Amino acid sequence: MADLSTSYLGLNLKNPIIAASSGLTKTIHQIQEIEKHGAGAVVLKSIFEEEINYEMKKNMNQMSAPSLIYPEIFDAFDFDAMEDGVSKYLFLIEDAKKSVEIPIIASINCVDAEEWTSFAKRIQDAGADAIELNMFILPSDLKRSGEDNEKVYFDVIEKVKKEISIPVSLKISYYFSNLANMIMKLSETGINGLVLFNRFYSPDIDINNLEVNPSNIYSSPSDITISLRWIAIMANRVKCDLAASTGVHDGEGVVKQLLAGANAVQVASSLYKNGYSQITEMVTFLDKWMTKKKFNKIDDFRGKLSQSSTNNPAAYERVQFMQHFAGK
Ligand SMILES: Cc1cc2nc3c(=O)[nH]c(=O)nc-3n(C[C@H](O)[C@H](O)[C@H](O)COP(=O)(O)O)c2cc1C
């Protein structure tokens, strides 16, 4: 068997396949199954900043809603369930650390640098190996500038880094005015990794019932192209690790992201569609492919086709179909 081990966020992973944060990573049983099927690490289902703020305010006898960038978010929470959600999350981390050997990455979903940031320390104390910050501010507020939105990311990182010493990664979207520049600047903040990219509920219109509904909750294999392009463009340039997320559905997708330069690959939708056994399929495929190509370890080929290493760097920046459609 080839050596599939890799380093991500300073953690030693037996292979680069990580079960991404989702409803499939929120119980001990699920985490044990993920380990049993061979994953290199797991990112727990996110705890929401609003849950943490609510718990903290409640303890301080301040029952009013915290000031959020999107205050309407507050209405979406079930406050009874929230009450012990925070302690349950810490228990889950403690329990997971006792039950499995793979690294446990906790996840916090956040949209601003409010009081919740001090909670990161409790996650560290519960034994998490790292924290992934899942940040997203949809740039839909007509009154907020791009700078306002982007500043929040740096504020959050600064506050969280002050609280903890375990590695921190940041999972982002691609909604930035200059994505490459933003990724570069974020990588220079001292964070240990960036996850490119998160995927969100997207609205669709039902023309029969005249309703707006969520659509395409799960990605499809063709969605890999966006993360693949940006991993390839940023690999070997950023000052932190890169994990690829979105559209990795099989072993081939894993190999592509590693060739583009990812340190690790996160998977969610394909586990919903195929079950945890898809992790085993990915690990087996990677091993066989490496053996066939005579690569002994991941670093023998990681980033071989990144923009900075390929002999066709323009391929990643080509965006128009001029040649492809010429004459068709
Ligand atoms: C049902 C579902 C729930 C998810 N929940 C979270 C979450 O709590 N936190 C998070 O950071 N990402 C969450 N994600 C996003 C995934 O971690 C992942 O980044 C995204 O789905 C893209 O990867 P994929 O193409 O492998 O699905 C969720 C995805 C799905 C499909």
CSV table of N, CA and C in Angstrom, one decimal, residues 60-157:
chain,number,residue,atom,x,y,z
A,60,MET,N,-25.9,35.5,31.5
A,60,MET,CA,-25.7,36.9,32.0
A,60,MET,C,-27.0,37.6,32.2
A,61,ASN,N,-28.1,36.8,32.2
A,61,ASN,CA,-29.5,37.3,32.3
A,61,ASN,C,-29.9,38.4,31.3
A,62,GLN,N,-29.3,38.3,30.2
A,62,GLN,CA,-29.7,39.2,29.1
A,62,GLN,C,-30.4,38.5,28.0
A,63,MET,N,-31.7,38.4,28.1
A,63,MET,CA,-32.4,37.5,27.2
A,63,MET,C,-32.8,38.1,25.8
A,64,SER,N,-32.3,39.3,25.6
A,64,SER,CA,-32.6,39.9,24.3
A,64,SER,C,-31.7,39.4,23.2
A,65,ALA,N,-32.2,39.5,22.0
A,65,ALA,CA,-31.4,39.0,20.8
A,65,ALA,C,-30.1,39.7,20.7
A,66,PRO,N,-29.0,39.0,20.4
A,66,PRO,CA,-27.8,39.7,20.2
A,66,PRO,C,-27.8,40.6,18.9
A,67,SER,N,-26.9,41.5,18.8
A,67,SER,CA,-27.0,42.4,17.6
A,67,SER,C,-26.2,41.6,16.5
A,68,LEU,N,-27.0,41.1,15.5
A,68,LEU,CA,-26.4,40.3,14.5
A,68,LEU,C,-26.4,41.1,13.2
A,69,ILE,N,-25.5,40.7,12.3
A,69,ILE,CA,-25.5,41.4,11.0
A,69,ILE,C,-26.9,41.1,10.3
A,70,TYR,N,-27.3,39.8,10.5
A,70,TYR,CA,-28.6,39.5,10.0
A,70,TYR,C,-29.5,39.1,11.2
A,71,PRO,N,-30.2,40.1,11.8
A,71,PRO,CA,-30.9,39.8,13.1
A,71,PRO,C,-32.1,38.8,12.8
A,72,GLU,N,-32.6,38.7,11.6
A,72,GLU,CA,-33.7,37.8,11.4
A,72,GLU,C,-33.3,36.4,11.6
A,73,ILE,N,-32.0,36.1,11.6
A,73,ILE,CA,-31.5,34.8,11.9
A,73,ILE,C,-32.0,34.3,13.2
A,74,PHE,N,-32.0,35.2,14.1
A,74,PHE,CA,-32.4,34.9,15.5
A,74,PHE,C,-33.8,34.2,15.6
A,75,ASP,N,-34.7,34.6,14.7
A,75,ASP,CA,-36.0,34.0,14.7
A,75,ASP,C,-36.0,32.5,14.3
A,76,ALA,N,-35.0,32.1,13.6
A,76,ALA,CA,-35.0,30.8,13.0
A,76,ALA,C,-34.6,29.7,14.1
A,77,PHE,N,-34.2,30.1,15.3
A,77,PHE,CA,-33.7,29.2,16.2
A,77,PHE,C,-34.8,28.7,17.2
A,78,ASP,N,-34.7,27.5,17.6
A,78,ASP,CA,-35.5,26.9,18.6
A,78,ASP,C,-34.8,27.1,19.9
A,79,PHE,N,-35.2,28.0,20.7
A,79,PHE,CA,-34.5,28.4,21.9
A,79,PHE,C,-34.4,27.3,22.9
A,80,ASP,N,-35.5,26.5,23.0
A,80,ASP,CA,-35.4,25.4,24.0
A,80,ASP,C,-34.3,24.4,23.6
A,81,ALA,N,-34.3,24.1,22.3
A,81,ALA,CA,-33.2,23.1,21.9
A,81,ALA,C,-31.8,23.8,22.1
A,82,MET,N,-31.8,25.1,21.9
A,82,MET,CA,-30.5,25.8,22.0
A,82,MET,C,-29.9,25.8,23.3
A,83,GLU,N,-30.8,25.7,24.3
A,83,GLU,CA,-30.4,25.9,25.7
A,83,GLU,C,-29.2,24.9,26.1
A,84,ASP,N,-29.4,23.6,25.7
A,84,ASP,CA,-28.3,22.7,26.1
A,84,ASP,C,-27.5,22.3,24.8
A,85,GLY,N,-27.8,23.0,23.7
A,85,GLY,CA,-27.0,22.7,22.5
A,85,GLY,C,-25.5,22.9,22.7
A,86,VAL,N,-25.2,24.0,23.5
A,86,VAL,CA,-23.8,24.3,23.6
A,86,VAL,C,-23.1,23.3,24.5
A,87,SER,N,-23.7,22.9,25.6
A,87,SER,CA,-23.0,21.9,26.4
A,87,SER,C,-23.0,20.5,25.7
A,88,LYS,N,-24.0,20.2,24.9
A,88,LYS,CA,-24.0,19.0,24.2
A,88,LYS,C,-22.8,19.0,23.2
A,89,TYR,N,-22.6,20.1,22.6
A,89,TYR,CA,-21.5,20.2,21.6
A,89,TYR,C,-20.2,19.9,22.3
A,90,LEU,N,-20.0,20.5,23.5
A,90,LEU,CA,-18.7,20.2,24.2
A,90,LEU,C,-18.6,18.7,24.6
A,91,PHE,N,-19.7,18.2,25.0
A,91,PHE,CA,-19.7,16.7,25.4
A,91,PHE,C,-19.4,15.9,24.2
A,92,LEU,N,-19.9,16.3,23.0
A,92,LEU,CA,-19.7,15.5,21.8
A,92,LEU,C,-18.2,15.5,21.5
A,93,ILE,N,-17.5,16.6,21.7
A,93,ILE,CA,-16.1,16.7,21.4
A,93,ILE,C,-15.3,15.8,22.4
A,94,GLU,N,-15.7,15.9,23.7
A,94,GLU,CA,-15.0,15.1,24.7
A,94,GLU,C,-15.2,13.6,24.4
A,95,ASP,N,-16.4,13.2,24.1
A,95,ASP,CA,-16.8,11.9,23.8
A,95,ASP,C,-16.0,11.4,22.6
A,96,ALA,N,-16.0,12.2,21.5
A,96,ALA,CA,-15.4,11.8,20.3
A,96,ALA,C,-13.9,11.6,20.5
A,97,LYS,N,-13.3,12.4,21.3
A,97,LYS,CA,-11.8,12.3,21.6
A,97,LYS,C,-11.6,10.9,22.3
A,98,LYS,N,-12.5,10.5,23.1
A,98,LYS,CA,-12.3,9.2,23.8
A,98,LYS,C,-12.6,8.0,22.9
A,99,SER,N,-13.5,8.2,21.9
A,99,SER,CA,-14.0,7.1,21.1
A,99,SER,C,-13.3,6.8,19.8
A,100,VAL,N,-12.6,7.8,19.3
A,100,VAL,CA,-11.9,7.5,18.0
A,100,VAL,C,-10.5,8.1,18.0
A,101,GLU,N,-9.7,7.7,17.1
A,101,GLU,CA,-8.3,8.2,17.1
A,101,GLU,C,-8.1,9.2,16.0
A,102,ILE,N,-9.0,9.3,15.0
A,102,ILE,CA,-8.7,10.4,14.0
A,102,ILE,C,-8.9,11.8,14.6
A,103,PRO,N,-8.3,12.8,14.0
A,103,PRO,CA,-8.4,14.1,14.5
A,103,PRO,C,-9.9,14.6,14.5
A,104,ILE,N,-10.3,15.3,15.5
A,104,ILE,CA,-11.6,15.9,15.6
A,104,ILE,C,-11.5,17.4,15.4
A,105,ILE,N,-12.1,17.9,14.3
A,105,ILE,CA,-12.1,19.3,14.0
A,105,ILE,C,-13.5,19.9,14.4
A,106,ALA,N,-13.5,20.8,15.3
A,106,ALA,CA,-14.8,21.4,15.7
A,106,ALA,C,-15.1,22.5,14.7
A,107,SER,N,-16.4,22.9,14.6
A,107,SER,CA,-16.8,23.9,13.6
A,107,SER,C,-17.7,24.9,14.1
A,108,ILE,N,-17.4,26.2,13.9
A,108,ILE,CA,-18.3,27.2,14.4
A,108,ILE,C,-18.8,28.0,13.2
A,109,ASN,N,-20.1,28.2,13.1
A,109,ASN,CA,-20.6,29.0,12.0
A,109,ASN,C,-20.8,30.4,12.5
A,110,CYS,N,-20.1,31.3,11.8
A,110,CYS,CA,-20.2,32.7,12.4
A,110,CYS,C,-20.3,33.8,11.3
A,111,VAL,N,-20.9,34.9,11.7
A,111,VAL,CA,-21.0,36.0,10.8
A,111,VAL,C,-20.5,37.3,11.4
A,112,ASP,N,-20.0,37.3,12.6
A,112,ASP,CA,-19.4,38.5,13.1
A,112,ASP,C,-18.5,38.2,14.3
A,113,ALA,N,-17.8,39.2,14.8
A,113,ALA,CA,-16.8,39.0,15.9
A,113,ALA,C,-17.4,39.4,17.2
A,114,GLU,N,-18.6,38.8,17.6
A,114,GLU,CA,-19.2,39.2,18.8
A,114,GLU,C,-18.7,38.3,20.0
A,115,GLU,N,-19.4,38.3,21.1
A,115,GLU,CA,-18.9,37.7,22.4
A,115,GLU,C,-18.6,36.2,22.2
A,116,TRP,N,-19.2,35.6,21.2
A,116,TRP,CA,-19.1,34.1,21.1
A,116,TRP,C,-17.6,33.7,20.9
A,117,THR,N,-16.7,34.6,20.5
A,117,THR,CA,-15.4,34.2,20.2
A,117,THR,C,-14.7,33.6,21.4
A,118,SER,N,-15.1,34.0,22.6
A,118,SER,CA,-14.4,33.4,23.8
A,118,SER,C,-14.8,31.9,24.0
A,119,PHE,N,-15.9,31.5,23.3
A,119,PHE,CA,-16.3,30.1,23.4
A,119,PHE,C,-15.3,29.2,22.8
A,120,ALA,N,-14.5,29.7,21.9
A,120,ALA,CA,-13.5,28.9,21.2
A,120,ALA,C,-12.6,28.2,22.2
A,121,LYS,N,-12.3,28.9,23.3
A,121,LYS,CA,-11.4,28.3,24.4
A,121,LYS,C,-12.1,27.1,25.0
A,122,ARG,N,-13.4,27.1,25.1
A,122,ARG,CA,-14.1,25.9,25.7
A,122,ARG,C,-14.0,24.8,24.8
A,123,ILE,N,-14.0,25.1,23.5
A,123,ILE,CA,-13.9,24.0,22.5
A,123,ILE,C,-12.5,23.4,22.6
A,124,GLN,N,-11.5,24.2,22.7
A,124,GLN,CA,-10.1,23.8,22.9
A,124,GLN,C,-10.0,22.9,24.2
A,125,ASP,N,-10.6,23.4,25.3
A,125,ASP,CA,-10.5,22.7,26.6
A,125,ASP,C,-11.2,21.3,26.5
A,126,ALA,N,-12.3,21.2,25.6
A,126,ALA,CA,-13.0,20.0,25.5
A,126,ALA,C,-12.1,18.9,24.7
A,127,GLY,N,-11.1,19.4,24.1
A,127,GLY,CA,-10.1,18.4,23.5
A,127,GLY,C,-10.1,18.5,22.0
A,128,ALA,N,-10.8,19.4,21.3
A,128,ALA,CA,-10.8,19.4,19.9
A,128,ALA,C,-9.4,19.6,19.4
A,129,ASP,N,-9.1,19.0,18.2
A,129,ASP,CA,-7.7,19.1,17.7
A,129,ASP,C,-7.5,20.4,16.9
A,130,ALA,N,-8.6,20.9,16.4
A,130,ALA,CA,-8.6,22.2,15.6
A,130,ALA,C,-10.0,22.7,15.6
A,131,ILE,N,-10.1,24.0,15.2
A,131,ILE,CA,-11.4,24.6,15.0
A,131,ILE,C,-11.5,25.1,13.5
A,132,GLU,N,-12.6,24.8,12.9
A,132,GLU,CA,-12.8,25.3,11.5
A,132,GLU,C,-13.9,26.4,11.7
A,133,LEU,N,-13.6,27.6,11.3
A,133,LEU,CA,-14.6,28.7,11.3
A,133,LEU,C,-15.3,28.7,10.0
A,134,ASN,N,-16.6,28.5,10.0
A,134,ASN,CA,-17.4,28.5,8.8
A,134,ASN,C,-18.1,29.9,8.7
A,135,MET,N,-17.4,30.7,7.9
A,135,MET,CA,-17.9,32.1,7.8
A,135,MET,C,-18.5,32.4,6.5
A,136,PHE,N,-19.7,33.1,6.6
A,136,PHE,CA,-20.3,33.5,5.3
A,136,PHE,C,-21.1,34.7,5.5
A,137,ILE,N,-20.8,35.8,4.8
A,137,ILE,CA,-21.7,37.0,4.8
A,137,ILE,C,-22.1,37.1,3.3
A,138,LEU,N,-23.4,36.9,3.0
A,138,LEU,CA,-23.8,37.0,1.7
A,138,LEU,C,-23.8,38.5,1.3
A,139,PRO,N,-23.1,38.9,0.3
A,139,PRO,CA,-22.9,40.3,0.0
A,139,PRO,C,-24.2,40.9,-0.6
A,140,SER,N,-25.3,40.9,0.1
A,140,SER,CA,-26.6,41.3,-0.5
A,140,SER,C,-27.1,42.6,0.2
A,141,ASP,N,-26.3,43.1,1.2
A,141,ASP,CA,-26.8,44.3,1.9
A,141,ASP,C,-26.3,45.5,1.1
A,142,LEU,N,-27.3,46.2,0.6
A,142,LEU,CA,-27.0,47.3,-0.3
A,142,LEU,C,-26.2,48.4,0.4
A,143,LYS,N,-26.3,48.5,1.7
A,143,LYS,CA,-25.7,49.6,2.5
A,143,LYS,C,-24.3,49.2,2.9
A,144,ARG,N,-23.9,48.0,2.9
A,144,ARG,CA,-22.6,47.6,3.4
A,144,ARG,C,-21.6,47.5,2.2
A,145,SER,N,-20.4,48.1,2.4
A,145,SER,CA,-19.4,48.0,1.3
A,145,SER,C,-18.7,46.7,1.4
A,146,GLY,N,-18.0,46.4,0.3
A,146,GLY,CA,-17.2,45.2,0.3
A,146,GLY,C,-16.1,45.2,1.4
A,147,GLU,N,-15.6,46.3,1.7
A,147,GLU,CA,-14.6,46.4,2.7
A,147,GLU,C,-15.2,46.1,4.1
A,148,ASP,N,-16.4,46.6,4.3
A,148,ASP,CA,-17.1,46.3,5.6
A,148,ASP,C,-17.2,44.8,5.8
A,149,ASN,N,-17.7,44.1,4.7
A,149,ASN,CA,-17.9,42.7,4.8
A,149,ASN,C,-16.6,41.9,5.0
A,150,GLU,N,-15.6,42.4,4.3
A,150,GLU,CA,-14.3,41.6,4.4
A,150,GLU,C,-13.6,41.8,5.7
A,151,LYS,N,-13.8,43.0,6.3
A,151,LYS,CA,-13.1,43.3,7.6
A,151,LYS,C,-13.6,42.3,8.6
A,152,VAL,N,-14.8,41.9,8.6
A,152,VAL,CA,-15.4,41.0,9.6
A,152,VAL,C,-14.5,39.7,9.7
A,153,TYR,N,-14.1,39.2,8.5
A,153,TYR,CA,-13.3,38.0,8.5
A,153,TYR,C,-12.0,38.2,9.3
A,154,PHE,N,-11.3,39.3,9.1
A,154,PHE,CA,-10.1,39.5,9.8
A,154,PHE,C,-10.3,39.8,11.3
A,155,ASP,N,-11.4,40.4,11.6
A,155,ASP,CA,-11.7,40.7,13.1
A,155,ASP,C,-12.0,39.3,13.8
A,156,VAL,N,-12.7,38.5,13.1
A,156,VAL,CA,-13.0,37.2,13.8
A,156,VAL,C,-11.7,36.4,14.0
A,157,ILE,N,-10.9,36.3,12.9
A,157,ILE,CA,-9.7,35.5,13.0
A,157,ILE,C,-8.8,36.1,14.2
